[in-house]
Amino acid sequence: MGFDQYHEPANELSQEVRTFARVITSLQEECEAIGWYEQRISLEQDAEARQILLHAQAEECLHFSMDLEFLLRRHPKWRIAAQHVLFQPGDIIANAQRGEDAQESAES
């Protein structure tokens, strides 16, 4: 049985790379679920149902955050870049440029 997250033969990939692919796939699925809930919430008329959907969406956000943290802990250069963008005030593009610069500095 093939899996979409693999673009190379799975049996030739290390356990670490297969785990990485699984978590990336999970991250993508959490993003999709968050988006689906956003659509449902925007249309839901019943206040109680809307609250339930909001709660479910918040759970998906937690799952997304856990997946992201897992990946950032295993890829220090990603973490460096993310620290300059996530939860930072100011211009997102300027922050991203600083993150890219910091990432490149870490490579040298």
C-alpha atoms as a PDB file:
ATOM      1  CA  MET A   1       0.000   0.000   0.000  1.00  0.00           C
ATOM      2  CA  GLY A   2       1.471   3.379  -1.008  1.00  0.00           C
ATOM      3  CA  PHE A   3       1.276   6.549   0.978  1.00  0.00           C
ATOM      4  CA  ASP A   4       1.111  10.026  -0.493  1.00  0.00           C
ATOM      5  CA  GLN A   5       3.618  11.439   1.978  1.00  0.00           C
ATOM      6  CA  TYR A   6       6.432   9.402   0.418  1.00  0.00           C
ATOM      7  CA  HIS A   7       8.004  10.485  -2.839  1.00  0.00           C
ATOM      8  CA  GLU A   8      10.797   7.965  -2.533  1.00  0.00           C
ATOM      9  CA  PRO A   9      10.534   4.228  -1.790  1.00  0.00           C
ATOM     10  CA  ALA A  10       9.482   3.993   1.861  1.00  0.00           C
ATOM     11  CA  ASN A  11      11.639   0.941   2.486  1.00  0.00           C
ATOM     12  CA  GLU A  12      14.716   2.978   1.518  1.00  0.00           C
ATOM     13  CA  LEU A  13      13.936   5.828   3.899  1.00  0.00           C
ATOM     14  CA  SER A  14      15.271   5.941   7.446  1.00  0.00           C
ATOM     15  CA  GLN A  15      12.896   5.705  10.391  1.00  0.00           C
ATOM     16  CA  GLU A  16      13.659   9.364  11.134  1.00  0.00           C
ATOM     17  CA  VAL A  17      12.590  10.455   7.635  1.00  0.00           C
ATOM     18  CA  ARG A  18       9.438   8.325   7.784  1.00  0.00           C
ATOM     19  CA  THR A  19       8.519   9.872  11.140  1.00  0.00           C
ATOM     20  CA  PHE A  20       9.171  13.316   9.681  1.00  0.00           C
ATOM     21  CA  ALA A  21       6.834  12.525   6.759  1.00  0.00           C
ATOM     22  CA  ARG A  22       4.123  11.305   9.132  1.00  0.00           C
ATOM     23  CA  VAL A  23       4.269  14.445  11.239  1.00  0.00           C
ATOM     24  CA  ILE A  24       4.293  16.702   8.148  1.00  0.00           C
ATOM     25  CA  THR A  25       1.211  14.845   6.900  1.00  0.00           C
ATOM     26  CA  SER A  26      -0.422  15.269  10.306  1.00  0.00           C
ATOM     27  CA  LEU A  27       0.389  18.998  10.235  1.00  0.00           C
ATOM     28  CA  GLN A  28      -1.268  19.297   6.822  1.00  0.00           C
ATOM     29  CA  GLU A  29      -4.333  17.389   8.018  1.00  0.00           C
ATOM     30  CA  GLU A  30      -4.654  19.636  11.069  1.00  0.00           C
ATOM     31  CA  CYS A  31      -4.493  22.704   8.789  1.00  0.00           C
ATOM     32  CA  GLU A  32      -7.240  21.278   6.627  1.00  0.00           C
ATOM     33  CA  ALA A  33      -9.393  20.501   9.662  1.00  0.00           C
ATOM     34  CA  ILE A  34      -8.921  24.028  11.039  1.00  0.00           C
ATOM     35  CA  GLY A  35     -10.035  25.420   7.688  1.00  0.00           C
ATOM     36  CA  TRP A  36     -13.052  23.131   7.503  1.00  0.00           C
ATOM     37  CA  TYR A  37     -14.140  24.184  10.981  1.00  0.00           C
ATOM     38  CA  GLU A  38     -13.692  27.834  10.026  1.00  0.00           C
ATOM     39  CA  GLN A  39     -16.123  27.338   7.155  1.00  0.00           C
ATOM     40  CA  ARG A  40     -18.631  25.475   9.311  1.00  0.00           C
ATOM     41  CA  ILE A  41     -18.425  28.075  12.077  1.00  0.00           C
ATOM     42  CA  SER A  42     -18.984  30.936   9.633  1.00  0.00           C
ATOM     43  CA  LEU A  43     -22.282  29.411   8.489  1.00  0.00           C
ATOM     44  CA  GLU A  44     -23.626  27.833  11.682  1.00  0.00           C
ATOM     45  CA  GLN A  45     -26.781  29.544  12.956  1.00  0.00           C
ATOM     46  CA  ASP A  46     -27.278  27.539  16.152  1.00  0.00           C
ATOM     47  CA  ALA A  47     -25.271  29.140  19.009  1.00  0.00           C
ATOM     48  CA  GLU A  48     -24.706  25.883  20.874  1.00  0.00           C
ATOM     49  CA  ALA A  49     -23.570  24.037  17.755  1.00  0.00           C
ATOM     50  CA  ARG A  50     -21.275  26.966  16.924  1.00  0.00           C
ATOM     51  CA  GLN A  51     -19.668  26.736  20.381  1.00  0.00           C
ATOM     52  CA  ILE A  52     -19.069  23.018  19.900  1.00  0.00           C
ATOM     53  CA  LEU A  53     -17.466  23.661  16.520  1.00  0.00           C
ATOM     54  CA  LEU A  54     -15.287  26.408  18.008  1.00  0.00           C
ATOM     55  CA  HIS A  55     -14.159  23.998  20.717  1.00  0.00           C
ATOM     56  CA  ALA A  56     -13.340  21.332  18.146  1.00  0.00           C
ATOM     57  CA  GLN A  57     -11.396  23.841  16.050  1.00  0.00           C
ATOM     58  CA  ALA A  58      -9.373  24.873  19.110  1.00  0.00           C
ATOM     59  CA  GLU A  59      -8.420  21.211  19.606  1.00  0.00           C
ATOM     60  CA  GLU A  60      -7.208  21.058  16.007  1.00  0.00           C
ATOM     61  CA  CYS A  61      -5.105  24.174  16.648  1.00  0.00           C
ATOM     62  CA  LEU A  62      -3.492  22.417  19.607  1.00  0.00           C
ATOM     63  CA  HIS A  63      -2.721  19.380  17.456  1.00  0.00           C
ATOM     64  CA  PHE A  64      -1.248  21.646  14.766  1.00  0.00           C
ATOM     65  CA  SER A  65       0.912  23.382  17.379  1.00  0.00           C
ATOM     66  CA  MET A  66       2.156  20.079  18.771  1.00  0.00           C
ATOM     67  CA  ASP A  67       3.123  18.839  15.299  1.00  0.00           C
ATOM     68  CA  LEU A  68       4.882  22.112  14.538  1.00  0.00           C
ATOM     69  CA  GLU A  69       6.782  22.053  17.830  1.00  0.00           C
ATOM     70  CA  PHE A  70       7.875  18.458  17.184  1.00  0.00           C
ATOM     71  CA  LEU A  71       9.296  19.465  13.805  1.00  0.00           C
ATOM     72  CA  LEU A  72      10.953  22.633  15.101  1.00  0.00           C
ATOM     73  CA  ARG A  73      12.690  20.695  17.875  1.00  0.00           C
ATOM     74  CA  ARG A  74      14.246  18.358  15.335  1.00  0.00           C
ATOM     75  CA  HIS A  75      15.265  21.040  12.838  1.00  0.00           C
ATOM     76  CA  PRO A  76      17.201  23.766  14.669  1.00  0.00           C
ATOM     77  CA  LYS A  77      17.523  25.942  11.541  1.00  0.00           C
ATOM     78  CA  TRP A  78      13.740  25.919  11.146  1.00  0.00           C
ATOM     79  CA  ARG A  79      13.410  26.920  14.790  1.00  0.00           C
ATOM     80  CA  ILE A  80      15.780  29.848  14.305  1.00  0.00           C
ATOM     81  CA  ALA A  81      13.739  31.097  11.357  1.00  0.00           C
ATOM     82  CA  ALA A  82      10.422  30.535  13.143  1.00  0.00           C
ATOM     83  CA  GLN A  83      11.556  32.414  16.252  1.00  0.00           C
ATOM     84  CA  HIS A  84      11.968  35.534  14.124  1.00  0.00           C
ATOM     85  CA  VAL A  85       8.478  35.279  12.620  1.00  0.00           C
ATOM     86  CA  LEU A  86       6.124  33.623  15.086  1.00  0.00           C
ATOM     87  CA  PHE A  87       4.642  35.783  17.845  1.00  0.00           C
ATOM     88  CA  GLN A  88       6.746  38.780  16.805  1.00  0.00           C
ATOM     89  CA  PRO A  89       5.284  42.265  16.460  1.00  0.00           C
ATOM     90  CA  GLY A  90       5.883  44.336  13.372  1.00  0.00           C
ATOM     91  CA  ASP A  91       6.024  43.586   9.687  1.00  0.00           C
ATOM     92  CA  ILE A  92       5.820  39.864   8.918  1.00  0.00           C
ATOM     93  CA  ILE A  93       7.959  40.153   5.771  1.00  0.00           C
ATOM     94  CA  ALA A  94      10.697  42.099   7.579  1.00  0.00           C
ATOM     95  CA  ASN A  95      10.627  39.546  10.397  1.00  0.00           C
ATOM     96  CA  ALA A  96      10.907  36.745   7.852  1.00  0.00           C
ATOM     97  CA  GLN A  97      13.948  38.406   6.307  1.00  0.00           C
ATOM     98  CA  ARG A  98      15.599  38.613   9.726  1.00  0.00           C
ATOM     99  CA  GLY A  99      14.765  34.956  10.236  1.00  0.00           C
ATOM    100  CA  GLU A 100      16.296  34.043   6.904  1.00  0.00           C
ATOM    101  CA  ASP A 101      19.423  36.029   7.762  1.00  0.00           C
ATOM    102  CA  ALA A 102      19.675  34.292  11.151  1.00  0.00           C
ATOM    103  CA  GLN A 103      19.170  30.908   9.517  1.00  0.00           C
ATOM    104  CA  GLU A 104      21.966  31.615   7.036  1.00  0.00           C
ATOM    105  CA  SER A 105      24.260  32.769   9.859  1.00  0.00           C
ATOM    106  CA  ALA A 106      23.643  29.459  11.630  1.00  0.00           C
ATOM    107  CA  GLU A 107      24.685  27.583   8.498  1.00  0.00           C
ATOM    108  CA  SER A 108      28.072  29.272   8.314  1.00  0.00           C
END
